[in-house]
Amino acid sequence: MHHQHFMLHKPHGYLSQFIYELKRKKKLLGELYPFPEGTMAIGRLDEDSEGLLLLTTDGKVSEQVRSKTVEKEYYAQVDGIVTDEAVQLLQKGVEIGVNGSKYTTLPCKAKRIETIPSFIGPGKKIRDERHGPTSWVSITVTEGKFRQVRKMTAAVGFPTLRLIRVRVGKMYLEGMPTGAVQEVQEIVL
């Protein structure tokens, strides 16, 4: 069987799924592109998150990407000016809540970002300057707990206002405008 793989720059406000059976109307991935039947999102980005979402018709590839050997890099715009101490705490791992239990995240890569790349795009307006300053941090994890990056930044005192996944393995968001879909030969990890 010939499998197909896609990269998508998921916009804010879309669910990382094709079917939503509750009554509220939601924006779904199938509205962005006519994906072939059997296409699945590899991992998820919540409705309020943006960025690189990989899709495939091959369940084995999906399992490989979701493994703890593949890095996922996020850019988080946070409330306030993130401190060196907060970045160091993120790097070591922080305690978050997962399914009603306390969980300590694995050590990760984290650093402040001074200049945001243009491929990020303007995104949804978060708030204006009179509500205080914001800053950006890059966080690279190999695990994917529910809303993990948002919980991590909140745990160190800097709640996430905007979250963008910029990389999965060796696949980068760079060069893809918001909402763009690109078919790729393979998922490169």
PDB file of C-alpha atoms in Angstrom:
ATOM      1  CA  MET A   1       0.000   0.000   0.000  1.00  0.00           C
ATOM      2  CA  HIS A   2       1.235   3.498  -0.854  1.00  0.00           C
ATOM      3  CA  HIS A   3       1.076   5.820   2.149  1.00  0.00           C
ATOM      4  CA  GLN A   4       0.878   9.599   2.030  1.00  0.00           C
ATOM      5  CA  HIS A   5       2.432  12.105   4.431  1.00  0.00           C
ATOM      6  CA  PHE A   6       1.700  15.798   4.922  1.00  0.00           C
ATOM      7  CA  MET A   7       3.000  18.851   6.764  1.00  0.00           C
ATOM      8  CA  LEU A   8       0.425  21.435   7.838  1.00  0.00           C
ATOM      9  CA  HIS A   9       0.852  24.886   9.377  1.00  0.00           C
ATOM     10  CA  LYS A  10      -2.181  24.546  11.651  1.00  0.00           C
ATOM     11  CA  PRO A  11      -3.884  27.862  12.307  1.00  0.00           C
ATOM     12  CA  HIS A  12      -5.262  28.903  15.686  1.00  0.00           C
ATOM     13  CA  GLY A  13      -8.855  27.793  16.211  1.00  0.00           C
ATOM     14  CA  TYR A  14      -8.747  24.393  14.463  1.00  0.00           C
ATOM     15  CA  LEU A  15      -9.012  21.009  16.161  1.00  0.00           C
ATOM     16  CA  SER A  16      -6.333  18.431  15.253  1.00  0.00           C
ATOM     17  CA  GLN A  17      -8.964  15.981  14.067  1.00  0.00           C
ATOM     18  CA  PHE A  18     -11.324  15.251  11.182  1.00  0.00           C
ATOM     19  CA  ILE A  19     -14.502  14.311  13.058  1.00  0.00           C
ATOM     20  CA  TYR A  20     -16.125  16.140  15.974  1.00  0.00           C
ATOM     21  CA  GLU A  21     -19.381  14.659  17.213  1.00  0.00           C
ATOM     22  CA  LEU A  22     -20.426  17.088  19.929  1.00  0.00           C
ATOM     23  CA  LYS A  23     -23.038  19.705  19.116  1.00  0.00           C
ATOM     24  CA  ARG A  24     -20.838  22.810  19.070  1.00  0.00           C
ATOM     25  CA  LYS A  25     -19.510  23.645  15.605  1.00  0.00           C
ATOM     26  CA  LYS A  26     -15.711  23.361  15.432  1.00  0.00           C
ATOM     27  CA  LYS A  27     -13.182  23.973  12.678  1.00  0.00           C
ATOM     28  CA  LEU A  28     -11.634  20.668  11.574  1.00  0.00           C
ATOM     29  CA  LEU A  29      -8.537  19.754   9.541  1.00  0.00           C
ATOM     30  CA  GLY A  30     -10.580  18.513   6.582  1.00  0.00           C
ATOM     31  CA  GLU A  31     -11.715  22.113   5.984  1.00  0.00           C
ATOM     32  CA  LEU A  32      -8.121  23.115   5.174  1.00  0.00           C
ATOM     33  CA  TYR A  33      -7.318  20.506   2.518  1.00  0.00           C
ATOM     34  CA  PRO A  34      -8.910  17.441   0.879  1.00  0.00           C
ATOM     35  CA  PHE A  35      -6.805  14.867   2.742  1.00  0.00           C
ATOM     36  CA  PRO A  36      -7.167  11.261   1.530  1.00  0.00           C
ATOM     37  CA  GLU A  37      -9.364   8.874   3.489  1.00  0.00           C
ATOM     38  CA  GLY A  38      -7.503   7.301   6.407  1.00  0.00           C
ATOM     39  CA  THR A  39      -5.329  10.345   7.086  1.00  0.00           C
ATOM     40  CA  MET A  40      -4.549  10.870  10.782  1.00  0.00           C
ATOM     41  CA  ALA A  41      -2.859  13.662  12.686  1.00  0.00           C
ATOM     42  CA  ILE A  42       0.387  12.569  14.330  1.00  0.00           C
ATOM     43  CA  GLY A  43       0.045  13.870  17.856  1.00  0.00           C
ATOM     44  CA  ARG A  44      -2.133  16.887  18.435  1.00  0.00           C
ATOM     45  CA  LEU A  45      -2.056  20.608  18.811  1.00  0.00           C
ATOM     46  CA  ASP A  46      -4.907  21.936  20.919  1.00  0.00           C
ATOM     47  CA  GLU A  47      -7.440  24.333  19.429  1.00  0.00           C
ATOM     48  CA  ASP A  48      -5.579  27.380  20.787  1.00  0.00           C
ATOM     49  CA  SER A  49      -2.164  26.248  19.509  1.00  0.00           C
ATOM     50  CA  GLU A  50      -0.626  26.750  16.090  1.00  0.00           C
ATOM     51  CA  GLY A  51       2.199  25.414  14.031  1.00  0.00           C
ATOM     52  CA  LEU A  52       3.599  22.258  12.527  1.00  0.00           C
ATOM     53  CA  LEU A  53       1.258  19.304  12.468  1.00  0.00           C
ATOM     54  CA  LEU A  54       2.299  16.147  10.652  1.00  0.00           C
ATOM     55  CA  LEU A  55      -0.328  13.895   9.112  1.00  0.00           C
ATOM     56  CA  THR A  56      -0.046  10.431   7.590  1.00  0.00           C
ATOM     57  CA  THR A  57      -1.987   7.459   6.334  1.00  0.00           C
ATOM     58  CA  ASP A  58       0.628   5.153   7.960  1.00  0.00           C
ATOM     59  CA  GLY A  59      -0.022   4.212  11.599  1.00  0.00           C
ATOM     60  CA  LYS A  60       3.555   2.925  12.048  1.00  0.00           C
ATOM     61  CA  VAL A  61       4.975   6.351  11.175  1.00  0.00           C
ATOM     62  CA  SER A  62       2.557   7.920  13.635  1.00  0.00           C
ATOM     63  CA  GLU A  63       3.870   5.671  16.429  1.00  0.00           C
ATOM     64  CA  GLN A  64       7.508   6.505  15.582  1.00  0.00           C
ATOM     65  CA  VAL A  65       6.895  10.265  15.685  1.00  0.00           C
ATOM     66  CA  ARG A  66       5.065  10.104  19.013  1.00  0.00           C
ATOM     67  CA  SER A  67       7.902   8.132  20.639  1.00  0.00           C
ATOM     68  CA  LYS A  68      10.163   9.724  23.257  1.00  0.00           C
ATOM     69  CA  THR A  69      13.083   9.664  20.814  1.00  0.00           C
ATOM     70  CA  VAL A  70      11.693  12.436  18.590  1.00  0.00           C
ATOM     71  CA  GLU A  71      12.131  16.090  19.590  1.00  0.00           C
ATOM     72  CA  LYS A  72       9.237  18.532  19.304  1.00  0.00           C
ATOM     73  CA  GLU A  73      10.177  22.219  19.498  1.00  0.00           C
ATOM     74  CA  TYR A  74       7.720  24.917  20.509  1.00  0.00           C
ATOM     75  CA  TYR A  75       7.875  28.700  20.647  1.00  0.00           C
ATOM     76  CA  ALA A  76       5.800  30.029  23.528  1.00  0.00           C
ATOM     77  CA  GLN A  77       4.865  33.661  23.980  1.00  0.00           C
ATOM     78  CA  VAL A  78       4.548  34.092  27.727  1.00  0.00           C
ATOM     79  CA  ASP A  79       3.120  36.667  30.092  1.00  0.00           C
ATOM     80  CA  GLY A  80       6.017  38.724  31.447  1.00  0.00           C
ATOM     81  CA  ILE A  81       9.746  38.765  30.714  1.00  0.00           C
ATOM     82  CA  VAL A  82      10.942  35.192  31.206  1.00  0.00           C
ATOM     83  CA  THR A  83      13.907  34.963  33.592  1.00  0.00           C
ATOM     84  CA  ASP A  84      17.108  32.921  33.425  1.00  0.00           C
ATOM     85  CA  GLU A  85      15.947  31.107  36.556  1.00  0.00           C
ATOM     86  CA  ALA A  86      12.644  30.102  34.888  1.00  0.00           C
ATOM     87  CA  VAL A  87      14.521  28.837  31.807  1.00  0.00           C
ATOM     88  CA  GLN A  88      16.836  26.762  34.024  1.00  0.00           C
ATOM     89  CA  LEU A  89      13.843  25.263  35.867  1.00  0.00           C
ATOM     90  CA  LEU A  90      12.250  24.328  32.549  1.00  0.00           C
ATOM     91  CA  GLN A  91      15.491  22.663  31.440  1.00  0.00           C
ATOM     92  CA  LYS A  92      15.659  20.520  34.592  1.00  0.00           C
ATOM     93  CA  GLY A  93      11.998  19.474  34.500  1.00  0.00           C
ATOM     94  CA  VAL A  94       9.041  20.894  36.421  1.00  0.00           C
ATOM     95  CA  GLU A  95       6.096  19.447  38.263  1.00  0.00           C
ATOM     96  CA  ILE A  96       2.782  19.679  36.407  1.00  0.00           C
ATOM     97  CA  GLY A  97      -0.616  18.071  36.807  1.00  0.00           C
ATOM     98  CA  VAL A  98      -1.497  15.213  34.450  1.00  0.00           C
ATOM     99  CA  ASN A  99      -4.797  13.316  34.767  1.00  0.00           C
ATOM    100  CA  GLY A 100      -5.263  14.453  38.357  1.00  0.00           C
ATOM    101  CA  SER A 101      -1.762  13.396  39.438  1.00  0.00           C
ATOM    102  CA  LYS A 102       1.507  15.246  39.857  1.00  0.00           C
ATOM    103  CA  TYR A 103       4.071  14.585  37.140  1.00  0.00           C
ATOM    104  CA  THR A 104       7.642  15.866  36.749  1.00  0.00           C
ATOM    105  CA  THR A 105       8.525  16.570  33.144  1.00  0.00           C
ATOM    106  CA  LEU A 106      11.690  15.133  31.665  1.00  0.00           C
ATOM    107  CA  PRO A 107      14.676  17.459  31.285  1.00  0.00           C
ATOM    108  CA  CYS A 108      14.376  19.464  28.082  1.00  0.00           C
ATOM    109  CA  LYS A 109      16.012  22.168  26.023  1.00  0.00           C
ATOM    110  CA  ALA A 110      14.790  25.685  26.780  1.00  0.00           C
ATOM    111  CA  LYS A 111      16.065  29.142  25.872  1.00  0.00           C
ATOM    112  CA  ARG A 112      14.830  32.683  25.515  1.00  0.00           C
ATOM    113  CA  ILE A 113      14.105  33.887  21.985  1.00  0.00           C
ATOM    114  CA  GLU A 114      14.984  37.499  21.299  1.00  0.00           C
ATOM    115  CA  THR A 115      13.841  37.676  17.661  1.00  0.00           C
ATOM    116  CA  ILE A 116      10.777  35.855  16.373  1.00  0.00           C
ATOM    117  CA  PRO A 117      11.141  34.446  12.838  1.00  0.00           C
ATOM    118  CA  SER A 118       8.758  35.911  10.262  1.00  0.00           C
ATOM    119  CA  PHE A 119       7.310  32.482   9.377  1.00  0.00           C
ATOM    120  CA  ILE A 120       5.532  32.508  12.748  1.00  0.00           C
ATOM    121  CA  GLY A 121       3.106  35.079  11.357  1.00  0.00           C
ATOM    122  CA  PRO A 122       1.065  37.543  13.368  1.00  0.00           C
ATOM    123  CA  GLY A 123      -1.374  34.959  14.739  1.00  0.00           C
ATOM    124  CA  LYS A 124      -4.427  35.837  16.758  1.00  0.00           C
ATOM    125  CA  LYS A 125      -4.081  39.092  18.690  1.00  0.00           C
ATOM    126  CA  ILE A 126      -3.342  38.086  22.262  1.00  0.00           C
ATOM    127  CA  ARG A 127      -3.622  41.441  24.010  1.00  0.00           C
ATOM    128  CA  ASP A 128      -2.121  44.885  23.818  1.00  0.00           C
ATOM    129  CA  GLU A 129       0.923  46.337  25.537  1.00  0.00           C
ATOM    130  CA  ARG A 130      -0.958  48.093  28.335  1.00  0.00           C
ATOM    131  CA  HIS A 131      -1.490  44.677  29.975  1.00  0.00           C
ATOM    132  CA  GLY A 132       2.242  44.326  30.506  1.00  0.00           C
ATOM    133  CA  PRO A 133       5.186  42.909  28.602  1.00  0.00           C
ATOM    134  CA  THR A 134       5.454  39.496  26.989  1.00  0.00           C
ATOM    135  CA  SER A 135       8.475  37.465  25.921  1.00  0.00           C
ATOM    136  CA  TRP A 136       9.214  34.298  23.963  1.00  0.00           C
ATOM    137  CA  VAL A 137      10.861  31.036  24.949  1.00  0.00           C
ATOM    138  CA  SER A 138      11.819  27.979  22.888  1.00  0.00           C
ATOM    139  CA  ILE A 139      11.058  24.642  24.571  1.00  0.00           C
ATOM    140  CA  THR A 140      12.084  21.318  23.022  1.00  0.00           C
ATOM    141  CA  VAL A 141      10.550  18.197  24.545  1.00  0.00           C
ATOM    142  CA  THR A 142      10.497  14.501  23.691  1.00  0.00           C
ATOM    143  CA  GLU A 143       7.291  13.713  25.533  1.00  0.00           C
ATOM    144  CA  GLY A 144       3.793  14.965  24.893  1.00  0.00           C
ATOM    145  CA  LYS A 145       1.532  15.110  27.912  1.00  0.00           C
ATOM    146  CA  PHE A 146      -1.810  16.945  27.601  1.00  0.00           C
ATOM    147  CA  ARG A 147      -1.120  20.711  27.290  1.00  0.00           C
ATOM    148  CA  GLN A 148       2.382  20.024  28.628  1.00  0.00           C
ATOM    149  CA  VAL A 149       4.242  23.107  27.380  1.00  0.00           C
ATOM    150  CA  ARG A 150       1.478  25.430  28.613  1.00  0.00           C
ATOM    151  CA  LYS A 151       1.566  23.742  32.027  1.00  0.00           C
ATOM    152  CA  MET A 152       5.375  23.941  32.129  1.00  0.00           C
ATOM    153  CA  THR A 153       5.538  27.702  31.524  1.00  0.00           C
ATOM    154  CA  ALA A 154       2.754  28.293  34.061  1.00  0.00           C
ATOM    155  CA  ALA A 155       4.640  26.165  36.621  1.00  0.00           C
ATOM    156  CA  VAL A 156       7.624  28.559  36.432  1.00  0.00           C
ATOM    157  CA  GLY A 157       5.416  31.648  36.708  1.00  0.00           C
ATOM    158  CA  PHE A 158       5.051  32.636  33.047  1.00  0.00           C
ATOM    159  CA  PRO A 159       1.707  31.494  31.603  1.00  0.00           C
ATOM    160  CA  THR A 160       1.652  30.810  27.853  1.00  0.00           C
ATOM    161  CA  LEU A 161      -0.320  33.299  25.787  1.00  0.00           C
ATOM    162  CA  ARG A 162       0.494  31.883  22.338  1.00  0.00           C
ATOM    163  CA  LEU A 163       2.004  28.491  21.450  1.00  0.00           C
ATOM    164  CA  ILE A 164       3.513  27.458  18.109  1.00  0.00           C
ATOM    165  CA  ARG A 165       5.141  24.118  17.283  1.00  0.00           C
ATOM    166  CA  VAL A 166       8.032  24.924  14.941  1.00  0.00           C
ATOM    167  CA  ARG A 167       9.740  21.542  14.586  1.00  0.00           C
ATOM    168  CA  VAL A 168       9.099  17.806  14.825  1.00  0.00           C
ATOM    169  CA  GLY A 169      12.256  15.712  14.402  1.00  0.00           C
ATOM    170  CA  LYS A 170      14.012  17.192  11.367  1.00  0.00           C
ATOM    171  CA  MET A 171      10.848  18.689   9.880  1.00  0.00           C
ATOM    172  CA  TYR A 172      10.535  22.468  10.222  1.00  0.00           C
ATOM    173  CA  LEU A 173       7.639  24.879   9.906  1.00  0.00           C
ATOM    174  CA  GLU A 174       9.850  27.484   8.248  1.00  0.00           C
ATOM    175  CA  GLY A 175       8.627  28.636   4.841  1.00  0.00           C
ATOM    176  CA  MET A 176       5.023  27.513   5.328  1.00  0.00           C
ATOM    177  CA  PRO A 177       2.361  30.206   5.631  1.00  0.00           C
ATOM    178  CA  THR A 178      -0.453  29.684   8.122  1.00  0.00           C
ATOM    179  CA  GLY A 179      -2.990  27.174   6.794  1.00  0.00           C
ATOM    180  CA  ALA A 180      -0.612  25.766   4.148  1.00  0.00           C
ATOM    181  CA  VAL A 181      -0.441  22.030   3.490  1.00  0.00           C
ATOM    182  CA  GLN A 182       2.505  20.325   1.827  1.00  0.00           C
ATOM    183  CA  GLU A 183       2.644  16.688   0.788  1.00  0.00           C
ATOM    184  CA  VAL A 184       6.049  15.166   1.594  1.00  0.00           C
ATOM    185  CA  GLN A 185       7.731  11.949   0.449  1.00  0.00           C
ATOM    186  CA  GLU A 186       8.552  10.880   3.978  1.00  0.00           C
ATOM    187  CA  ILE A 187       8.486  11.992   7.593  1.00  0.00           C
ATOM    188  CA  VAL A 188      12.146  12.701   8.495  1.00  0.00           C
ATOM    189  CA  LEU A 189      12.980  12.064  12.132  1.00  0.00           C
TER     190      LEU A 189
END
